[in-house]
PDB file of C-alpha atoms and ligand atoms in Angstrom:
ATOM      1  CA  UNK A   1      -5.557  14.613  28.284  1.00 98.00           C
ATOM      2  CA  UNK A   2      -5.673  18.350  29.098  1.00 98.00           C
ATOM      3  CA  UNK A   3      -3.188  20.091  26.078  1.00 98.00           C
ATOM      4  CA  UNK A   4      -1.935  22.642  28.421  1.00 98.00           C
ATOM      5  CA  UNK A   5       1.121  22.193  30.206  1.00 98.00           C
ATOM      6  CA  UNK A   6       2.371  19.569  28.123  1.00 98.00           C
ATOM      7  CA  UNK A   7       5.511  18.713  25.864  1.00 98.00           C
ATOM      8  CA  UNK A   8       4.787  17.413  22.752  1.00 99.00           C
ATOM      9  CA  UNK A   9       6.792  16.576  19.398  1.00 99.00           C
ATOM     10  CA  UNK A  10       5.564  16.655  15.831  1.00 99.00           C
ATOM     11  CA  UNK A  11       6.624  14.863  12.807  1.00 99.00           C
ATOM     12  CA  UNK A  12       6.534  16.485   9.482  1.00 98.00           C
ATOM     13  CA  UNK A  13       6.093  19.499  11.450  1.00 98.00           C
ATOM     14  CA  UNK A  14       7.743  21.222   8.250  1.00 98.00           C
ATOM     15  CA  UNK A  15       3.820  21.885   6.168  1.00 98.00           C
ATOM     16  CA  UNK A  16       1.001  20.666   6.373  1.00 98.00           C
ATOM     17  CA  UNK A  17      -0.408  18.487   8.755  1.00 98.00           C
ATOM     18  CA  UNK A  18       1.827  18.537  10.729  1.00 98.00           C
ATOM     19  CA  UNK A  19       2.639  22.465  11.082  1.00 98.00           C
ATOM     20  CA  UNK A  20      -1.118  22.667  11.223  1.00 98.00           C
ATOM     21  CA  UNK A  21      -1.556  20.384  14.486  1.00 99.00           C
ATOM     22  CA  UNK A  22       1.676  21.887  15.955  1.00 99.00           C
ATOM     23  CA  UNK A  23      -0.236  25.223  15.920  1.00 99.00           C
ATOM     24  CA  UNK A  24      -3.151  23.868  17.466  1.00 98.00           C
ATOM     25  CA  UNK A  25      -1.188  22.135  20.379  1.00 99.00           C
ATOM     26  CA  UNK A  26       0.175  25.876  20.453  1.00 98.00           C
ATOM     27  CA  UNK A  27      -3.268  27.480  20.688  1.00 98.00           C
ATOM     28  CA  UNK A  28      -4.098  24.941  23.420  1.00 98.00           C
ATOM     29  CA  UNK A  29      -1.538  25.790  25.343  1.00 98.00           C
ATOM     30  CA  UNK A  30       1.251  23.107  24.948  1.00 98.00           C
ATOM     31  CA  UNK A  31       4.386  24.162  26.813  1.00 98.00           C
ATOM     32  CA  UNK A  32       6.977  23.019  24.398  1.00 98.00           C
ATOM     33  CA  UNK A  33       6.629  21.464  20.653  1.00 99.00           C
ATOM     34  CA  UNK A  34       9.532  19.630  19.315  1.00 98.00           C
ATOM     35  CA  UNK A  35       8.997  20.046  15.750  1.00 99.00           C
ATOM     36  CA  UNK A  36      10.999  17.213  13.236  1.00 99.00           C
ATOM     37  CA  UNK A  37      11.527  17.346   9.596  1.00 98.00           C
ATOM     38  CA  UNK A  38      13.908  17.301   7.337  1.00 98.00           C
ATOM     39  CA  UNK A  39      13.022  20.622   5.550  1.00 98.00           C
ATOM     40  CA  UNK A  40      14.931  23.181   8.017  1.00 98.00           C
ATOM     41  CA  UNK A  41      13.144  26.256   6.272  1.00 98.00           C
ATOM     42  CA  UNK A  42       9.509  24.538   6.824  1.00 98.00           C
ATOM     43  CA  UNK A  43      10.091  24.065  10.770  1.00 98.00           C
ATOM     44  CA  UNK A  44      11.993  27.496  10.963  1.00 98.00           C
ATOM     45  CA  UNK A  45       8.381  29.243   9.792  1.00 98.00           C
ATOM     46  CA  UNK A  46       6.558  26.260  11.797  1.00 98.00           C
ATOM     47  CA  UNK A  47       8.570  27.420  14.526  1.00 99.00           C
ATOM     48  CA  UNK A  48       7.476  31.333  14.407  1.00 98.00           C
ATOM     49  CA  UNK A  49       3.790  30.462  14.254  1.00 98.00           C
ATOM     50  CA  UNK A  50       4.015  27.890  17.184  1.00 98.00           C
ATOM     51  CA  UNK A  51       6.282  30.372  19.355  1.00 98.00           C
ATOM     52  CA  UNK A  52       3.554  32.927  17.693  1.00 98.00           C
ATOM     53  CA  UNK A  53       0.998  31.176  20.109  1.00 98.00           C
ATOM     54  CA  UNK A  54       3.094  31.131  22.989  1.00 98.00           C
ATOM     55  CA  UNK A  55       4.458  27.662  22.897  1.00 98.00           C
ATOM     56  CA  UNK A  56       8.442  26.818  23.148  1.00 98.00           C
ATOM     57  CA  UNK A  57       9.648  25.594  19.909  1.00 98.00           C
ATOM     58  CA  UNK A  58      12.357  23.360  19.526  1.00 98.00           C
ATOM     59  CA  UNK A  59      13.753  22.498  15.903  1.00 98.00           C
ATOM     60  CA  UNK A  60      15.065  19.035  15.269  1.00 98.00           C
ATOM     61  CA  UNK A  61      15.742  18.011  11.900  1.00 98.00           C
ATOM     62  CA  UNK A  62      16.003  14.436  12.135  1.00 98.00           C
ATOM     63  CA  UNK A  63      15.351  11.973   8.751  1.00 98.00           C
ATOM     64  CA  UNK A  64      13.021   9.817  10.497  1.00 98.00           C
ATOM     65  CA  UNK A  65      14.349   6.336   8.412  1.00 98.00           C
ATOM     66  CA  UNK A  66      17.707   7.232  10.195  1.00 98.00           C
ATOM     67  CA  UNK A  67      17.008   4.483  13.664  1.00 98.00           C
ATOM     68  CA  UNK A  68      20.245   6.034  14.910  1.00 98.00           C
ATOM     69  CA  UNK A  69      18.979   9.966  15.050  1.00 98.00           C
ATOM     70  CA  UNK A  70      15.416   8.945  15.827  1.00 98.00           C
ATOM     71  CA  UNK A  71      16.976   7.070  18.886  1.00 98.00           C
ATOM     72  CA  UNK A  72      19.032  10.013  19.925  1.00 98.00           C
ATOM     73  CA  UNK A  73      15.922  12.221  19.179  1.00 98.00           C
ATOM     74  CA  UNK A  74      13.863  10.667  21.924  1.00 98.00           C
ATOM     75  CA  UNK A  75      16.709   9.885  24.494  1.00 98.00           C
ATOM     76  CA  UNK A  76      17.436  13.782  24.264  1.00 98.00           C
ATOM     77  CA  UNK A  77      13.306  14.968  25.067  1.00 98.00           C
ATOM     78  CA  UNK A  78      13.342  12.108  27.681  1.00 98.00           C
ATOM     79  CA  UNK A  79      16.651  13.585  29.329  1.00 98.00           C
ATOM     80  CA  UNK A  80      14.740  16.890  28.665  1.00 97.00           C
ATOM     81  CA  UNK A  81      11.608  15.538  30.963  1.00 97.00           C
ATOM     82  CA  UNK A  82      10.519  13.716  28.601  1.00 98.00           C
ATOM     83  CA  UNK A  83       7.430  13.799  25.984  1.00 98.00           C
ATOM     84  CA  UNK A  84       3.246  13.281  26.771  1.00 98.00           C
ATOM     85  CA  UNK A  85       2.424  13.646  23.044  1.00 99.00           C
ATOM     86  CA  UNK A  86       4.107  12.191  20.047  1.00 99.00           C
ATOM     87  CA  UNK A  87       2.879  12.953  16.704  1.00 99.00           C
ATOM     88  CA  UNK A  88       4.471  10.493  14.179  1.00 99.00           C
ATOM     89  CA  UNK A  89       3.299  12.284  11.337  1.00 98.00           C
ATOM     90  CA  UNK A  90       5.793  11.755   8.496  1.00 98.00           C
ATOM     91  CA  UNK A  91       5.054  10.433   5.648  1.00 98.00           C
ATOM     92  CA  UNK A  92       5.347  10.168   1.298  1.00 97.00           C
ATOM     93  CA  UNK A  93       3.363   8.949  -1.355  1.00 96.00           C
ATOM     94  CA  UNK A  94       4.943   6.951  -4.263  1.00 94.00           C
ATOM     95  CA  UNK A  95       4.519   9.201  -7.016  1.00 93.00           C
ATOM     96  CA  UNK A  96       5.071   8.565 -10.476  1.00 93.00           C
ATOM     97  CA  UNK A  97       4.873   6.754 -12.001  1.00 93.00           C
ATOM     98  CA  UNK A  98       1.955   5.120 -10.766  1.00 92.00           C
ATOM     99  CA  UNK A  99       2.261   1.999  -9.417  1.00 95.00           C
ATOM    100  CA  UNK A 100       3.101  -0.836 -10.456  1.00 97.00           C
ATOM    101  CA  UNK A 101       5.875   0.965 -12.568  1.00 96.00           C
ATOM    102  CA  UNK A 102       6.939   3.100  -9.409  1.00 96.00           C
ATOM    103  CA  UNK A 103      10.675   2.011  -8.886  1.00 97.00           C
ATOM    104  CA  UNK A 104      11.752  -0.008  -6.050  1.00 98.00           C
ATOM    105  CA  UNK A 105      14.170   2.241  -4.620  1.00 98.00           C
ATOM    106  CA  UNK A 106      10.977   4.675  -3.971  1.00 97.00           C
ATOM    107  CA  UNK A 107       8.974   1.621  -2.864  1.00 98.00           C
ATOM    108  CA  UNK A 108      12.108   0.629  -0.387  1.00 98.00           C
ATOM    109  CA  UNK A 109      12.067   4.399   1.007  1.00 98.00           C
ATOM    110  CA  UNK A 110       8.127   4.953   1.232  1.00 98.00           C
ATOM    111  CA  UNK A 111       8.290   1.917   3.682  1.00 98.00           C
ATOM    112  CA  UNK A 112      10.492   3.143   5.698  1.00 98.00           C
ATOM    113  CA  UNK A 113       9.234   6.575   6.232  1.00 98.00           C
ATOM    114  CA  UNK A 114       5.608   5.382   6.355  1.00 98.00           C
ATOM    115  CA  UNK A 115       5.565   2.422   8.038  1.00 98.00           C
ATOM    116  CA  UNK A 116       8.824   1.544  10.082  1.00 98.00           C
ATOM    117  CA  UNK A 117       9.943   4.739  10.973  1.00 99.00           C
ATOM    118  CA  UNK A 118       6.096   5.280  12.607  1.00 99.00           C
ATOM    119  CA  UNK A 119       6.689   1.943  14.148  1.00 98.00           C
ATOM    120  CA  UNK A 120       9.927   2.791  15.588  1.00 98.00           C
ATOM    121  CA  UNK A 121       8.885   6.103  16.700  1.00 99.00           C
ATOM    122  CA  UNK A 122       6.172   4.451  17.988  1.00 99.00           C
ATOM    123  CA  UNK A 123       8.383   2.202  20.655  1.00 98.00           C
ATOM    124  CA  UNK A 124      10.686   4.447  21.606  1.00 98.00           C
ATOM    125  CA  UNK A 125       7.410   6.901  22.757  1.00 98.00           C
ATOM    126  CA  UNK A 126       6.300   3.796  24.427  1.00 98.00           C
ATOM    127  CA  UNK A 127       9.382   2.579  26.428  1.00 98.00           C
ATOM    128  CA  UNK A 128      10.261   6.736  27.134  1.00 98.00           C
ATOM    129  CA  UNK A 129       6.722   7.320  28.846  1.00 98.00           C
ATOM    130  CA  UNK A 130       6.563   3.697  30.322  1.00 98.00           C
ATOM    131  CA  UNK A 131      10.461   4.832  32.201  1.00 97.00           C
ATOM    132  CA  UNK A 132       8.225   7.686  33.324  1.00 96.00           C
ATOM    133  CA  UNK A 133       5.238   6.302  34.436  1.00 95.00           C
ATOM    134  CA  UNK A 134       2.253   8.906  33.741  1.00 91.00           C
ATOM    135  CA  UNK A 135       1.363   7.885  30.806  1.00 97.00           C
ATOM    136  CA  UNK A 136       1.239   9.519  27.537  1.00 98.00           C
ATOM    137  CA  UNK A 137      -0.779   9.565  24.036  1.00 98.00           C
ATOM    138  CA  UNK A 138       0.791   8.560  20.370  1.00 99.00           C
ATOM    139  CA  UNK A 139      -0.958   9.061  17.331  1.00 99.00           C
ATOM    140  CA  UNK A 140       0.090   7.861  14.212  1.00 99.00           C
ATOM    141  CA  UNK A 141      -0.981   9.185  10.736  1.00 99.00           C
ATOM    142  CA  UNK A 142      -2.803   6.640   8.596  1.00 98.00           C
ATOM    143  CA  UNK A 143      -4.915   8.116   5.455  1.00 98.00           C
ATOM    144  CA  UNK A 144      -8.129   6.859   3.917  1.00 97.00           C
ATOM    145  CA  UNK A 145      -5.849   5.289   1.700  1.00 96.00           C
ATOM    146  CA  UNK A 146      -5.415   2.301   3.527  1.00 97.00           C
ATOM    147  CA  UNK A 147      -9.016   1.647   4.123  1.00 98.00           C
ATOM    148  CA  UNK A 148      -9.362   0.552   0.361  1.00 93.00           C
ATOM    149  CA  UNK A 149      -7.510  -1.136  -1.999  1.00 94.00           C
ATOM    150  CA  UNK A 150      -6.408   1.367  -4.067  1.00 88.00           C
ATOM    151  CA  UNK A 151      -4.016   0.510  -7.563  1.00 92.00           C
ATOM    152  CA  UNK A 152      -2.414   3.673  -8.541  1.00 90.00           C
ATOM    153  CA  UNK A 153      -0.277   3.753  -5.111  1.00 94.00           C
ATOM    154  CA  UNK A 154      -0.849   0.229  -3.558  1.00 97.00           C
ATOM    155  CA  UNK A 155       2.749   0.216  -2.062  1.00 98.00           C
ATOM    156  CA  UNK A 156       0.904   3.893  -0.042  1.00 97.00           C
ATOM    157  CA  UNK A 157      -2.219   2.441   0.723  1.00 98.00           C
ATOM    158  CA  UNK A 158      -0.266  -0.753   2.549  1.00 98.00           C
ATOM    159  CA  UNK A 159       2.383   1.220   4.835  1.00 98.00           C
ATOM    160  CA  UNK A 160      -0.852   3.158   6.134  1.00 98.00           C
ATOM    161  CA  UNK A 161      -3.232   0.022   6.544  1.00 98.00           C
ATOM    162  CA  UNK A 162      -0.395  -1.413   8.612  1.00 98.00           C
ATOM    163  CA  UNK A 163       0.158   1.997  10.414  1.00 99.00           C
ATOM    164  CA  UNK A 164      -3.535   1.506  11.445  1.00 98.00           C
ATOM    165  CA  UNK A 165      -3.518  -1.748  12.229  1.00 98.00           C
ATOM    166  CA  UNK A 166      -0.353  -1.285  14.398  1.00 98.00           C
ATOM    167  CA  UNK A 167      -1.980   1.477  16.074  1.00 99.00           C
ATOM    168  CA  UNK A 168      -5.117  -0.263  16.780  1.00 98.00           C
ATOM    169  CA  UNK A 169      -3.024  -3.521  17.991  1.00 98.00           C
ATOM    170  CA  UNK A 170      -1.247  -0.981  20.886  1.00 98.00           C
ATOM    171  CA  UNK A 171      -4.741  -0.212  22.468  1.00 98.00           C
ATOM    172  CA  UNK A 172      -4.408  -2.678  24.698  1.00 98.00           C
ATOM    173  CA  UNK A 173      -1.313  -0.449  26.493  1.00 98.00           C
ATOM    174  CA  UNK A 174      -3.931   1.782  28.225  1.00 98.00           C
ATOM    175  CA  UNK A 175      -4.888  -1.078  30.770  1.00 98.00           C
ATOM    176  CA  UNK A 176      -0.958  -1.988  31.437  1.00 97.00           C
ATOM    177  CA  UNK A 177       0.666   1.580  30.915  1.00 98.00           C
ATOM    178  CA  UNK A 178      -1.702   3.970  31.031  1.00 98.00           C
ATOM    179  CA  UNK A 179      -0.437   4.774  27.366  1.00 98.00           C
ATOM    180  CA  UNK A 180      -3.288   5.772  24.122  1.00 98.00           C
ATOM    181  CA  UNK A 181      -2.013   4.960  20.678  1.00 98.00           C
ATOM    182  CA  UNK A 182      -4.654   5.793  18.326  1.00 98.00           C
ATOM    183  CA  UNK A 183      -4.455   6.656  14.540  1.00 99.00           C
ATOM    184  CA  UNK A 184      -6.016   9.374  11.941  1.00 99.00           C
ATOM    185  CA  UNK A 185      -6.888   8.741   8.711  1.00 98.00           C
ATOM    186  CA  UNK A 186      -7.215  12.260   6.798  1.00 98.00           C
ATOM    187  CA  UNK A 187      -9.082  12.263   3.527  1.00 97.00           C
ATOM    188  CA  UNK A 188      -7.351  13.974   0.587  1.00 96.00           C
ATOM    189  CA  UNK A 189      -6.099  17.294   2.130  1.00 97.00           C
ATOM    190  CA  UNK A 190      -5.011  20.819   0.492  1.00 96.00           C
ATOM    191  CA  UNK A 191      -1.106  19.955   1.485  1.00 96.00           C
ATOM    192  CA  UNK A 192       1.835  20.573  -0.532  1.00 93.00           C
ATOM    193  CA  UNK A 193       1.962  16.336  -0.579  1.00 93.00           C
ATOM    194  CA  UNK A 194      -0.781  16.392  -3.250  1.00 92.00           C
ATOM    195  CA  UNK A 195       1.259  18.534  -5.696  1.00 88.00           C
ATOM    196  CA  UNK A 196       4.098  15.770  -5.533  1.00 86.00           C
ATOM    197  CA  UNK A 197       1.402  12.538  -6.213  1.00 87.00           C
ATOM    198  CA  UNK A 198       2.454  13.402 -10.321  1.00 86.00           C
ATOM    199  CA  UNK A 199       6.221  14.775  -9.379  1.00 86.00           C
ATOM    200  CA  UNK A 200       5.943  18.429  -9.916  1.00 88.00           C
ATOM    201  CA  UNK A 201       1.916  18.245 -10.628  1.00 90.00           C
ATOM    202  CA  UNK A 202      -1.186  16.614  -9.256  1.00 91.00           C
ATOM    203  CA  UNK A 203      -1.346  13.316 -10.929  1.00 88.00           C
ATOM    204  CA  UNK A 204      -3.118  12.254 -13.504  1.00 88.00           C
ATOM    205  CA  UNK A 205      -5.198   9.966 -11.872  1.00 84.00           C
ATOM    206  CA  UNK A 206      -6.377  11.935  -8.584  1.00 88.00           C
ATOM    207  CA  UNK A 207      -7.539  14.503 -11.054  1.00 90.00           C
ATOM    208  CA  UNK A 208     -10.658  12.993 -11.804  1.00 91.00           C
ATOM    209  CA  UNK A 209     -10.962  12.311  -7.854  1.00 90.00           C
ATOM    210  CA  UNK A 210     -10.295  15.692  -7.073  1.00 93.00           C
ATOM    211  CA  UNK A 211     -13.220  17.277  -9.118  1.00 94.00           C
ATOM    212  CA  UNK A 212     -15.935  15.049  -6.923  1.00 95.00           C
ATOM    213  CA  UNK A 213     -14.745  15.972  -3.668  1.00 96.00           C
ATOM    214  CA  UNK A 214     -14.216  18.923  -1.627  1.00 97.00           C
ATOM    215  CA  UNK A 215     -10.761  18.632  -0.495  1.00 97.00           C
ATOM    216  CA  UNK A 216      -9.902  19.039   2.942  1.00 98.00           C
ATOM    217  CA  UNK A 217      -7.438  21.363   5.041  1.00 98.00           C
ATOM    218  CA  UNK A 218      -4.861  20.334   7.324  1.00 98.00           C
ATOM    219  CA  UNK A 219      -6.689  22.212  10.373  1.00 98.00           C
ATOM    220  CA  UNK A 220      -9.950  19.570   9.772  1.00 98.00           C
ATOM    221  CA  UNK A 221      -7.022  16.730  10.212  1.00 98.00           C
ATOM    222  CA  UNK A 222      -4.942  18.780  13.021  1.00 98.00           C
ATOM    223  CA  UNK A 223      -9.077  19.051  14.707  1.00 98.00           C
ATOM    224  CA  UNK A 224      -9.488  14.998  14.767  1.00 98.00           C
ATOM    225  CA  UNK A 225      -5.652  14.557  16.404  1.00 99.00           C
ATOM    226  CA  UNK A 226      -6.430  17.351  19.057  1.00 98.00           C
ATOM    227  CA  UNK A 227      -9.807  15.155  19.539  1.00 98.00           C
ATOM    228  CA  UNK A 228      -7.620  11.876  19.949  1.00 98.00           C
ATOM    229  CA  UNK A 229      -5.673  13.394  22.394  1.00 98.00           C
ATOM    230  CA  UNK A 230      -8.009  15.269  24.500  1.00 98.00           C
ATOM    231  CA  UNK A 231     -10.305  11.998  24.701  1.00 98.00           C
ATOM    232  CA  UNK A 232      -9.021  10.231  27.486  1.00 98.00           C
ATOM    233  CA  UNK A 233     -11.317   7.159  26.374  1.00 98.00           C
ATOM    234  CA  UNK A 234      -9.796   6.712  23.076  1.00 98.00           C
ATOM    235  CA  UNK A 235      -6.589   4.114  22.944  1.00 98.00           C
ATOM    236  CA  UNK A 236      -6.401   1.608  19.876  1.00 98.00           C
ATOM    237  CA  UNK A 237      -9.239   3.996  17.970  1.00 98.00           C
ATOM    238  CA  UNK A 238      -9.143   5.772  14.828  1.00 98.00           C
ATOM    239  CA  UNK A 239     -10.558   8.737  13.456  1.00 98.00           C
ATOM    240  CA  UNK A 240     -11.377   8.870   9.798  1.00 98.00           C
ATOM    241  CA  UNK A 241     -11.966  12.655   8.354  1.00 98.00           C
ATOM    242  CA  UNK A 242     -14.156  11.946   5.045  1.00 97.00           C
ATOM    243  CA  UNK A 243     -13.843  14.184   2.159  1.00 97.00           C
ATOM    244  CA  UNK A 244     -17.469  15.603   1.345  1.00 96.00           C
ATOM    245  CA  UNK A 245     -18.849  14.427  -2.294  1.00 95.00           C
ATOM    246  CA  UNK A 246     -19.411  17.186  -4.492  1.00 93.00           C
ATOM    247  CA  UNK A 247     -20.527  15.372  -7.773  1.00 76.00           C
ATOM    248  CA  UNK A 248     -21.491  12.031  -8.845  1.00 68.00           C
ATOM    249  CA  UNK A 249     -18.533   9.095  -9.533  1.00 57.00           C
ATOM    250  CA  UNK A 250     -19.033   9.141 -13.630  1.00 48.00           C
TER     251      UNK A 250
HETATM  252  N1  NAD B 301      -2.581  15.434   2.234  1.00 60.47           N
HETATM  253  C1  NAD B 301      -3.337  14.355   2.100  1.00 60.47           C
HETATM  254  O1  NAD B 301      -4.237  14.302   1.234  1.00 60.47           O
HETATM  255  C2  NAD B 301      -3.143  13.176   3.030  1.00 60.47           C
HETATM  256  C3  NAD B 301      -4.168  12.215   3.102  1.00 60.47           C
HETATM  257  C4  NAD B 301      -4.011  11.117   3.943  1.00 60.47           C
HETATM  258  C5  NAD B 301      -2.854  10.998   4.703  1.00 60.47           C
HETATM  259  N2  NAD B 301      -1.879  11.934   4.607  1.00 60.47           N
HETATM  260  C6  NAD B 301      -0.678  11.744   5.426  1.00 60.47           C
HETATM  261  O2  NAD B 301      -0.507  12.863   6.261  1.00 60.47           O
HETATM  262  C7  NAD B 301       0.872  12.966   6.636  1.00 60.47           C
HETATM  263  C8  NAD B 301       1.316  14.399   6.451  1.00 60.47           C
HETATM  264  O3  NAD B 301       1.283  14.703   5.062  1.00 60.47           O
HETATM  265  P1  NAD B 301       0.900  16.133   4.478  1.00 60.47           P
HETATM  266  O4  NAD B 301      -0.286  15.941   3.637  1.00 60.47           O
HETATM  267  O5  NAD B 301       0.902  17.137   5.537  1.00 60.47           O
HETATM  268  O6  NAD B 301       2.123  16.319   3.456  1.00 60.47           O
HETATM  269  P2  NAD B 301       3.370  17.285   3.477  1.00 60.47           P
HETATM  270  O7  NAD B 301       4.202  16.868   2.320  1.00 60.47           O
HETATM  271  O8  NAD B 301       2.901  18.695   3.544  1.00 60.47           O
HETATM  272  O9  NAD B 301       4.087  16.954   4.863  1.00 60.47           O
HETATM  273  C9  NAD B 301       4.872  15.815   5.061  1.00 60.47           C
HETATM  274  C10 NAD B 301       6.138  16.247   5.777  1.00 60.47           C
HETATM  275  O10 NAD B 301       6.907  15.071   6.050  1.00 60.47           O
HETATM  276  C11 NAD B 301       8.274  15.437   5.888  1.00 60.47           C
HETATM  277  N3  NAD B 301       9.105  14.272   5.648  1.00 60.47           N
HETATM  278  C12 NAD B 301       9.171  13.527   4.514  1.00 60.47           C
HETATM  279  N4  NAD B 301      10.108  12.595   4.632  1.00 60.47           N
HETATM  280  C13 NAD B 301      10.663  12.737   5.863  1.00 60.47           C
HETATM  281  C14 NAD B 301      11.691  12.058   6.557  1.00 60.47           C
HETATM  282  N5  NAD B 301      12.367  11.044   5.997  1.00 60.47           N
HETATM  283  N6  NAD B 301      11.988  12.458   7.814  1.00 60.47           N
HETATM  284  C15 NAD B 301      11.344  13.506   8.383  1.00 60.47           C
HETATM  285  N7  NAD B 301      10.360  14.189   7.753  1.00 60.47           N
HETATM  286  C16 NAD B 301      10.028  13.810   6.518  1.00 60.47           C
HETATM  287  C17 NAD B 301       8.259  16.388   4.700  1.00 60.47           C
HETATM  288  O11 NAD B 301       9.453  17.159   4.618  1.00 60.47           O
HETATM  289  C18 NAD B 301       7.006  17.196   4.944  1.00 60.47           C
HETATM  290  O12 NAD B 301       7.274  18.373   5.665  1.00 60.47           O
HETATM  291  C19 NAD B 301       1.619  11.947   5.775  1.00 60.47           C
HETATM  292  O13 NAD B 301       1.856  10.788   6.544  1.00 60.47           O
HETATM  293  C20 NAD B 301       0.623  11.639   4.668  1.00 60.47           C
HETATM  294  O14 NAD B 301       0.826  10.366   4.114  1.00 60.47           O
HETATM  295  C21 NAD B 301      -2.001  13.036   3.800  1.00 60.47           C
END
């Protein structure tokens, strides 16, 4: 798909990855960005670097485990003309402490941002673009994470093994729709999500991770969703962005 011209929305447009694909949907010439979060600051200066680029920026902060406001969030862009690009970008880790003494309430909402909100978001792109025939492309954040098993945040690692399996299930919806769904699995990236894995730290255990790898930045990630997009051959893929090894696993 051809960025320019299009309307697009972004979720956890507020830092990181997401801010850092809206930009590049911006620099390709996107027509309008809706940008959700629920940090109102983080979209306001998301906002100013997409409108920066020349792209309309539209704030919506909307807590994606709310079905009601993510509902009303896509009946509004489809009413608007709808959406070719959704984002559903969202997402927490556990953090501490480490699994498996992580409470339950955290486990309860880490599911529902990471996995059903995704797959919610994902069906009401799907039944908005199928009303308008066309087409469209989703892609939905997964994370190396959910490639391995993986202790420390095991709850983490299996809301983004079902994102991707999800994902890769809908590929099927470019022969009847005309519809991609496709995922991206970012290695660890220099977000402000990795300062939260130890609450107001880097945990304890992705320090020794982080001194073998060279971490990545959100632009390498927002790169591999502009590639999803653009690819009109990719629908049920996924994209994995691999941190480069810097030293040797002790
Ligand atoms: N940074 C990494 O190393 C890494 C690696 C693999 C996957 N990921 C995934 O990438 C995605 C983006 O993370 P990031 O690294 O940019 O982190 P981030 O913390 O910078 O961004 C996540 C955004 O999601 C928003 N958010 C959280 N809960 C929300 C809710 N209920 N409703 C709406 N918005 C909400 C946050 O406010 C934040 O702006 C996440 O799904 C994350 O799991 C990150």
């Amino acid at each position: 798909m051809d960025i320019h011209g299009r309307s697009a929305l972004v979720s956890g447009a507020a830092a990181g990855i997401g801010r850092a694909t809206a930009v590049a949907l911006a620099e390709k010439g996107a027509a309008k960005i809706l940008l959700v979060d629920i940090d109102e600051a983080g979209l306001k200066q998301t906002a100013q670097l997409v409108e920066g680029a020349g792209t309309k920026a539209v704030i919506r902060v909307v807590d994606v485990t709310d079905s009601e406001a993510l509902a009303k969030l896509f009946g509004d862009a489809e009413q608007d003309g709808g959406l070719d690009i959704v984002f559903n970008n969202a997402g927490i880790l556990s953090g501490p402490p480490a699994f498996p003494d992580t409470p339950l309430k955290r486990i309860q909402l880490l599911i529902a941002i990471n996995f059903t909100a995704v797959l919610e978001a994902t069906w009401h792109a799907i039944q908005m673009m199928k009303r308008k025939g066309g087409g469209g492309v989703i892609i939905n954040t997964s994370s190396t994470g959910g490639l391995n098993p993986y202790l420390s945040d095991a709850p983490y690692a299996a809301t983004k093994a079902g994102v991707l399996m999800f994902s890769r299930s809908c590929g099927p919806l470019i022969e009847t729709d005309g519809i991609r769904v496709n995922a991206v699995c970012p290695g660890v990236t220099n977000t402000p999500i990795l300062a939260k894995t130890g609450g107001d730290k880097v945990a304890d255990w992705l320090e020794p991770l982080l001194a073998q790898i060279k971490v990545l930045q959100p632009e390498d990630i927002a790169d591999a969703v502009l590639g999803l997009i653009e690819d009109d051959t990719q629908s049920g893929e996924f994209v994995v962005v691999q941190n480069e090894r810097i030293a040797e696993t002790a």
